[in-house]
Short mmCIF file of C-alpha atoms and ligand atoms in Angstrom, two decimals:
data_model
loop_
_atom_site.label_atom_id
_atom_site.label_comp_id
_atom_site.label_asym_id
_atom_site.label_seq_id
_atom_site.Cartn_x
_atom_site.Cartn_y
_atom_site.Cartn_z
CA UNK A 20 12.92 20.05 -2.84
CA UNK A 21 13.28 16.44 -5.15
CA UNK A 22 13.17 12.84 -4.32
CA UNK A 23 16.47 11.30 -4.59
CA UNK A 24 14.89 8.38 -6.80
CA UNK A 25 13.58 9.03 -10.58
CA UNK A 26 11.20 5.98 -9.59
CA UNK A 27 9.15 4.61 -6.70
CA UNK A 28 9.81 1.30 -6.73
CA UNK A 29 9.79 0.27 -3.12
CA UNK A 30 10.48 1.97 0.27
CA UNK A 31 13.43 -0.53 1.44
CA UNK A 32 16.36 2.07 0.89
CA UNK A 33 14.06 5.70 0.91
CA UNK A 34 15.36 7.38 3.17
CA UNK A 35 13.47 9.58 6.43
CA UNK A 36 13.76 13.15 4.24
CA UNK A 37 11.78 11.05 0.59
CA UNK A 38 9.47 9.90 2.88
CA UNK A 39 8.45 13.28 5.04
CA UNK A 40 8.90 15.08 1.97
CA UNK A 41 6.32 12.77 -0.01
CA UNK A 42 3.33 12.77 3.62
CA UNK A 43 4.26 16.75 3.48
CA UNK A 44 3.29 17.25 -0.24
CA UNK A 45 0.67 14.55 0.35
CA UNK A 46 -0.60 16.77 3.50
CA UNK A 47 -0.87 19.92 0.97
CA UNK A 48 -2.66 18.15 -1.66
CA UNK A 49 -5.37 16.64 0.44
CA UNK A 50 -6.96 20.19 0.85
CA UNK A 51 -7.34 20.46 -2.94
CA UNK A 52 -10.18 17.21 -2.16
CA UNK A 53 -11.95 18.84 0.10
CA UNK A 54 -12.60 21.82 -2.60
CA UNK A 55 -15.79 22.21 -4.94
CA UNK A 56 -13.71 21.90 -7.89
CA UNK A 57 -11.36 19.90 -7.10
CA UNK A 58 -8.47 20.46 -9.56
CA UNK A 59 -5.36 22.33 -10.30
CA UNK A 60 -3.28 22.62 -13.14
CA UNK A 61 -0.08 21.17 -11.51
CA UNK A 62 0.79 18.20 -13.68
CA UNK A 63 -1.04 19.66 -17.27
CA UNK A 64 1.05 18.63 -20.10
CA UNK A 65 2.21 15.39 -17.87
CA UNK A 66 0.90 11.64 -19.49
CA UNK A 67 0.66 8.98 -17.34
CA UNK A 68 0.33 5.36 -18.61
CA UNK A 69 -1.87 3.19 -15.31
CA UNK A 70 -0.25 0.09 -16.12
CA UNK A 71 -2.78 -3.02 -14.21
CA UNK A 72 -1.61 -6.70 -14.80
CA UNK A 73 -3.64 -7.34 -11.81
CA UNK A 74 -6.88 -6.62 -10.44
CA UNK A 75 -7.61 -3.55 -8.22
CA UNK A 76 -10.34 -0.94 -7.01
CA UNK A 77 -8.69 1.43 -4.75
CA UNK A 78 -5.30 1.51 -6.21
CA UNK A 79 -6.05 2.05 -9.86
CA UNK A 80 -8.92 4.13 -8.77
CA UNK A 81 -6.68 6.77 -6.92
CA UNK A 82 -4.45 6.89 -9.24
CA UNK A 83 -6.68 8.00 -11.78
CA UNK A 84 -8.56 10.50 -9.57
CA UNK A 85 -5.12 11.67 -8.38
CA UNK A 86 -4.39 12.28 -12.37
CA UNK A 87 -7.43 14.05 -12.83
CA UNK A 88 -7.13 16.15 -10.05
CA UNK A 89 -3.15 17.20 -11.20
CA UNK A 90 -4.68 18.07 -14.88
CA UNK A 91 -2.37 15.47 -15.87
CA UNK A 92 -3.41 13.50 -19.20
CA UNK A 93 -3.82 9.49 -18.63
CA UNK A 94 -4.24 6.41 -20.34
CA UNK A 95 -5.27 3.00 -18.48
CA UNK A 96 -4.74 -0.73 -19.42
CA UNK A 97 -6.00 -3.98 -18.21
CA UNK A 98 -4.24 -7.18 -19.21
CA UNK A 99 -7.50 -8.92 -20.45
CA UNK A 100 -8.21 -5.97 -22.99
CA UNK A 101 -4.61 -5.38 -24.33
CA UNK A 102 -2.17 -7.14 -26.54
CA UNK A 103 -0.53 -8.70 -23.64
CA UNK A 104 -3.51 -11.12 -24.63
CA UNK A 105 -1.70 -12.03 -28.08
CA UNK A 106 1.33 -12.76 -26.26
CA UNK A 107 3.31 -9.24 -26.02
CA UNK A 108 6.20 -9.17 -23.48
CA UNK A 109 6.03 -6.68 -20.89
CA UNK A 110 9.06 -4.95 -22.38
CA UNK A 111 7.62 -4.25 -25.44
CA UNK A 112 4.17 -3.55 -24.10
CA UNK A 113 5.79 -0.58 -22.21
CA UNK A 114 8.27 0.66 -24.73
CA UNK A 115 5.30 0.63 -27.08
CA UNK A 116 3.14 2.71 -24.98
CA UNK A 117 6.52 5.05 -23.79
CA UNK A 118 6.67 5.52 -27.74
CA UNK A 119 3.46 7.50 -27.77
CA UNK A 120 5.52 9.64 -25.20
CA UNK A 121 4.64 8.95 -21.58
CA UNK A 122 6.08 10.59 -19.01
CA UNK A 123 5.39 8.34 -16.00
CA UNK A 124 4.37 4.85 -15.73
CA UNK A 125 2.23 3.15 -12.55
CA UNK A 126 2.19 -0.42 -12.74
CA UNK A 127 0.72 -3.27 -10.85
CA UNK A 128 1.93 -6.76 -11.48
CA UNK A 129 2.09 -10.12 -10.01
CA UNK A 130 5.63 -10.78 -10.20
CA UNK A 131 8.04 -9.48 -7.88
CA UNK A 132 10.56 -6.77 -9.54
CA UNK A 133 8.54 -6.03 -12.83
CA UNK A 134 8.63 -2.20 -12.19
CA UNK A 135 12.00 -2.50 -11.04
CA UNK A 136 13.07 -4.22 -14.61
CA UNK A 137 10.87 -1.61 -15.91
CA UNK A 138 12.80 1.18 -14.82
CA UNK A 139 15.72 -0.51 -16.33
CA UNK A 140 13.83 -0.43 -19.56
CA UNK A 141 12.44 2.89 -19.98
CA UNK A 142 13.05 6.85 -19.51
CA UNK A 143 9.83 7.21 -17.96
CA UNK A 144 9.61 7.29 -14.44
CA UNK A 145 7.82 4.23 -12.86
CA UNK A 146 5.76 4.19 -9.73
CA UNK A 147 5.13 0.64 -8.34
CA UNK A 148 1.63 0.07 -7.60
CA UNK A 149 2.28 -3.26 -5.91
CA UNK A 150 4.42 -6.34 -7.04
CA UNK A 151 3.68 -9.56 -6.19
CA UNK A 152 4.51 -10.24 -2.54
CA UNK A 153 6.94 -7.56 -2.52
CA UNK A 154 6.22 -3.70 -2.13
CA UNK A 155 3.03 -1.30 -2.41
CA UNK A 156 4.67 1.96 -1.47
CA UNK A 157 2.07 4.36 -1.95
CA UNK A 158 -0.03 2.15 0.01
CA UNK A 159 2.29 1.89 2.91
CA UNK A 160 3.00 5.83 2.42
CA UNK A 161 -1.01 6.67 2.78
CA UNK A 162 -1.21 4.20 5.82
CA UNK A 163 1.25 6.18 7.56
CA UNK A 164 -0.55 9.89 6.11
CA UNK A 165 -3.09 8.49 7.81
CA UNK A 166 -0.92 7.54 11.14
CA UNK A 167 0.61 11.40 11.34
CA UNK A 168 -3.01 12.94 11.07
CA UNK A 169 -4.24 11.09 13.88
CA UNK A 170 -0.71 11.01 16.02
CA UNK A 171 1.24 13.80 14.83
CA UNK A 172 4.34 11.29 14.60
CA UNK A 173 5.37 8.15 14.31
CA UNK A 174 8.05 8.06 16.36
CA UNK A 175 7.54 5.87 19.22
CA UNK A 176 4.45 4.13 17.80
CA UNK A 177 3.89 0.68 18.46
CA UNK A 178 1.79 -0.65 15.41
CA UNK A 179 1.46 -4.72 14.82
CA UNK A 180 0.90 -6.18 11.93
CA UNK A 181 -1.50 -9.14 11.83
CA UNK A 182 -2.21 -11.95 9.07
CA UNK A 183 -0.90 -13.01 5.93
CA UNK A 184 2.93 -11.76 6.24
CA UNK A 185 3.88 -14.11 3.89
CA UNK A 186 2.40 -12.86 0.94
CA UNK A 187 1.93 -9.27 2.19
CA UNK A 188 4.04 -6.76 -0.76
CA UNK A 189 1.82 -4.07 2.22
CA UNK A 190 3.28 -5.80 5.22
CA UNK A 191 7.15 -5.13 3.69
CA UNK A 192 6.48 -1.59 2.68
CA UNK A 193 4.82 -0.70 5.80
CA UNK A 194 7.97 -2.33 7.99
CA UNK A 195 10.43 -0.48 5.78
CA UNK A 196 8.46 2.68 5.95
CA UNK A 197 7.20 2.52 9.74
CA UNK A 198 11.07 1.39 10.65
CA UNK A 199 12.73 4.72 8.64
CA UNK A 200 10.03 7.20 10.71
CA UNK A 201 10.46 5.51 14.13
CA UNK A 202 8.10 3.45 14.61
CA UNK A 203 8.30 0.13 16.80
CA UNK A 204 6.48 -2.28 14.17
CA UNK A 205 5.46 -6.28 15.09
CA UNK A 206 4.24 -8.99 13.10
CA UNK A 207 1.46 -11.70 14.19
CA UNK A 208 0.16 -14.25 12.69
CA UNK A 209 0.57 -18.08 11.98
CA UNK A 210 3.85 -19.19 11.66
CA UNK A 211 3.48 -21.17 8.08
CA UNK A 212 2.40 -16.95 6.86
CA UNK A 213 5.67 -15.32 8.77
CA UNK A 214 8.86 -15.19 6.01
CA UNK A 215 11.58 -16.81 7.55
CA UNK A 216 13.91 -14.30 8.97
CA UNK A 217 11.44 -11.84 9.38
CA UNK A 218 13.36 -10.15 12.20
CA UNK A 219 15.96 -9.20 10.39
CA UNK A 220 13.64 -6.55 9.10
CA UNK A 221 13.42 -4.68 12.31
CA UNK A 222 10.43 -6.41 14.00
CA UNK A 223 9.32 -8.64 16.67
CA UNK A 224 7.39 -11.56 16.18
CA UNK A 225 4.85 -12.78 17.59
CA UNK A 226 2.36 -16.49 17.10
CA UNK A 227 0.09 -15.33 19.50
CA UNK A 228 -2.39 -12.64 18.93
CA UNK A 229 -3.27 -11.35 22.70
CA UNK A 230 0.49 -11.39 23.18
CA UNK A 231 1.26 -9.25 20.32
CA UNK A 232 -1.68 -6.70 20.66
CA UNK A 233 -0.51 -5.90 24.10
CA UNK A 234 0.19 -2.21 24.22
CA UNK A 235 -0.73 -1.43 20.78
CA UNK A 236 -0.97 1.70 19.39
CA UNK A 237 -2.59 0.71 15.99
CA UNK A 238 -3.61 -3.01 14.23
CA UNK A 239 -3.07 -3.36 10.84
CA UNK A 240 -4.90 -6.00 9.97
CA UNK A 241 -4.33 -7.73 6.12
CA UNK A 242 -5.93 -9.86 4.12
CA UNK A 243 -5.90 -13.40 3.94
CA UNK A 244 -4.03 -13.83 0.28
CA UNK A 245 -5.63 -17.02 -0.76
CA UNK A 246 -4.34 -16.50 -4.50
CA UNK A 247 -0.97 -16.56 -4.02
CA UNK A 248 -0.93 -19.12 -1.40
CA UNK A 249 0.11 -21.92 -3.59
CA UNK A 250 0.07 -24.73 -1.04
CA UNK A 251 -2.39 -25.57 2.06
CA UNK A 252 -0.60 -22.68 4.60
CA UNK A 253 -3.66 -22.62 7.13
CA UNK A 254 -5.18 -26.01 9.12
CA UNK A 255 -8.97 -24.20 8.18
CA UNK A 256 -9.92 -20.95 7.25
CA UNK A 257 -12.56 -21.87 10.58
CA UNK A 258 -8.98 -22.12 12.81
CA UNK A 259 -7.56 -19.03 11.41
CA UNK A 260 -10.80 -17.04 12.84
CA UNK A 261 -10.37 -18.71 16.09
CA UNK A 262 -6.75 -17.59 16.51
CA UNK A 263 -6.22 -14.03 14.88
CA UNK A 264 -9.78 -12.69 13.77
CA UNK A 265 -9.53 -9.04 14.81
CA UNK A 266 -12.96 -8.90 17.30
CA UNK A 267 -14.71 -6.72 19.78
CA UNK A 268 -14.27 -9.06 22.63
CA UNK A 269 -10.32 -9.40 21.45
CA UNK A 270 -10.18 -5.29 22.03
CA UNK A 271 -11.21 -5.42 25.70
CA UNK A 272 -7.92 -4.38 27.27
CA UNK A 273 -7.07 -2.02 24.16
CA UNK A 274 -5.81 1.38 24.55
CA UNK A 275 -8.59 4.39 24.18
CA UNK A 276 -6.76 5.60 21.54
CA UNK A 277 -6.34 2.51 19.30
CA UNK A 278 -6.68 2.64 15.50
CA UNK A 279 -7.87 -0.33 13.31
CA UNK A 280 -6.25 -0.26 9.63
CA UNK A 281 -7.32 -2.61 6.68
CA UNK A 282 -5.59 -2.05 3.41
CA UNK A 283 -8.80 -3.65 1.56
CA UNK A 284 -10.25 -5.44 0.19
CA UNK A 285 -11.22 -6.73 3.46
CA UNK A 286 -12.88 -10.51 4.00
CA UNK A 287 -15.17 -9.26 6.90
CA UNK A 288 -15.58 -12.15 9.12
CA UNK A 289 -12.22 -13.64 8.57
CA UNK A 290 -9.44 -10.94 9.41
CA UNK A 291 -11.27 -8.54 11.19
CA UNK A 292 -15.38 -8.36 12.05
CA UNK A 293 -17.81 -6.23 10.97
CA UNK A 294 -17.90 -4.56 13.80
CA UNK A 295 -14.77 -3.78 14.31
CA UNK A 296 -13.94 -3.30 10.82
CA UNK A 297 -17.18 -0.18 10.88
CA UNK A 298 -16.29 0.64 14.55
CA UNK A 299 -14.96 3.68 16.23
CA UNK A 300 -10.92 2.73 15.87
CA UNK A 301 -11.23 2.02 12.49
CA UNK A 302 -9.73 4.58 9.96
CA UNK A 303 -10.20 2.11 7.01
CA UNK A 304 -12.16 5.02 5.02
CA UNK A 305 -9.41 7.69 5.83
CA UNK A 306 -6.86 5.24 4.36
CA UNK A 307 -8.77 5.44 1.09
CA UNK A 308 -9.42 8.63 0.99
CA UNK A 309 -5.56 9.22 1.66
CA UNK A 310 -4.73 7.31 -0.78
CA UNK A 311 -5.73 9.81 -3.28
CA UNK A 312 -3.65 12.80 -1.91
CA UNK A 313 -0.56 10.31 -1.76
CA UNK A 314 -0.72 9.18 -5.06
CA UNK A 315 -1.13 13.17 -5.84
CA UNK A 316 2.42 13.33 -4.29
CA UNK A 317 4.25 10.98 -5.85
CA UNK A 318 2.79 11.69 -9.45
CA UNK A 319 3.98 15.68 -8.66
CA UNK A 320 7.57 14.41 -7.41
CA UNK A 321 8.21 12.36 -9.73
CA UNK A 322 7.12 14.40 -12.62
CA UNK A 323 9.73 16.76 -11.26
CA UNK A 324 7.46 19.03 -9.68
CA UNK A 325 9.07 20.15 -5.91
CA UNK A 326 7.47 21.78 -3.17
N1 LIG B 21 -5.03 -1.82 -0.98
C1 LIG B 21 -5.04 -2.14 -2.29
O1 LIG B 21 -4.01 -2.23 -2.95
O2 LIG B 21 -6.30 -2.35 -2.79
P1 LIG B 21 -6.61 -2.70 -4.33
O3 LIG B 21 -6.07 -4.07 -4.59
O4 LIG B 21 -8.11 -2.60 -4.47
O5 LIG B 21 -5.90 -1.69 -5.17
#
């Protein structure tokens, strides 16, 4: 079996068989991990460029581990040590680097729709490893990895959303995602960080916190995204805590079987304690470790490998 899509730009439009088909061939991966030499020669001959105009730990890092692990040969780039520097368009930094004869490109970028101009630019296939406030697909693909380990399905799930909505490219890949694999998906948080129209997503909306975490399944809790919030969004950071800090004592009436998500990095004390964030709902860790077998998945796919 193939994805439909050369790229993985987004999961608005990916339909319920991409998606399975990706958590399946993540599923299968994820044993290779757990090996004592943990590689296989799936991708050898395959180069991957790891595009990253912006900063990131668990992203980049999984992508490169996920490289290594497919025998795939890969080449990394930060904007601060690269010609982008001297001025070099994003075009031409990418048709450059496709001229040393890449195969696949993963790129991270602050401004909505550069991998999807990309893929307009460029044979190689391009996985989007977040853009701007739009999409993170692989990160909304390993939260719900994550989801079917624990659950078995989605379908039925009630999982809210709480925080920065606004700004959140996870919050939109998750909905898209979570809505395709029937899930029941909310959103919480102030209203000046809740995109107008929001509903017409597929979600309910809520202001208040103990309101929306009634009957939850799972909390995905994001971070507060104080770099792109270009104006004052919030009354305090002080009166965010108050209202939709993820705590203990706001738990009280959850159900047994509650999971805590964070997609990191996480500002303990403001979105979600300590506690809770290192307590026994959380599966913050498995995202991460997820994350790896995902991004396994979609490098395979894409590089035409099928299952
Ligand atoms: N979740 C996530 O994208 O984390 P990084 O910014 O560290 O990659």
């Amino acid at each position: 079996m193939a994805l439909k899509s050369k790229h993985l730009l987004g999961l608005e439009g990916v339909n319920r068989e991409d998606i399975q088909l990706m958590l399946d061939t993540a599923a299968s991966f994820k044993e290779i991990l757990e090996r004592p030499i943990k590689i296989v020669p799936a991708l050898r001959g395959i180069t991957v460029a790891n595009l990253f105009f912006e900063p990131s730990t668990r992203t980049r890092f999984s992508f490169e581990l996920a490289e290594k692990r497919l025998s795939a040969d890969s080449v990394s780039f930060s904007k601060d040590s690269s010609s982008v520097r001297k001025g070099e368009t994003l075009k031409d930094t990418v048709r450059n680097i496709e001229a040393m004869r890449v195969d696949l490109v993963v790129i991270r970028h602050s401004a909505a729709g550069a991998p999807h101009f990309l893929a307009r630019c460029v044979d190689a296939s391009v996985i989007n490893a977040g853009d701007g406030a739009h999409e993170h697909p692989t990160q909304a693909l390993l939260d719900m990895m994550t989801l079917r380990e624990k659950y078995g399905s989605l379908e039925g799930l009630r999982v809210v959303i709480v925080g920065d909505i606004a700004h959140s490219r996870v919050a939109r890949s998750n909905i898209w995602g979570l809505n395709t694999l029937g899930a029941s998906v909310a959103v919480c948080g102030p209203k000046t960080l809740i995109p107008l129209d929001v509903e017409q997503l597929g979600v309910d909306v809520y202001v208040h916190l103990d309101d929306a975490l009634e009957g939850a399944d799972v909390i995905n809790v994001l971070r507060l995204q104080f770099e792109r919030q270009t104006q004052g969004l919030l009354p305090s950071v002080r009166e965010y805590i108050r209202q939709y800090c993820i705590t203990t004592e706001r738990l009280a009436d959850a159900k047994e079987n509650l999971t805590i998500m964070h997609p990191g990095p996480i500002n303990r004390g403001v979105e979600i304690t300590q506690e809770v964030a290192d307590g026994p709902y959380s599966v913050i860790l498995d995202q991460v470790t997820n994350g790896v077998a995902v991004r396994m998945a979609a490098l395979f796919l894409l590089s035409g490998g099928g299952v």
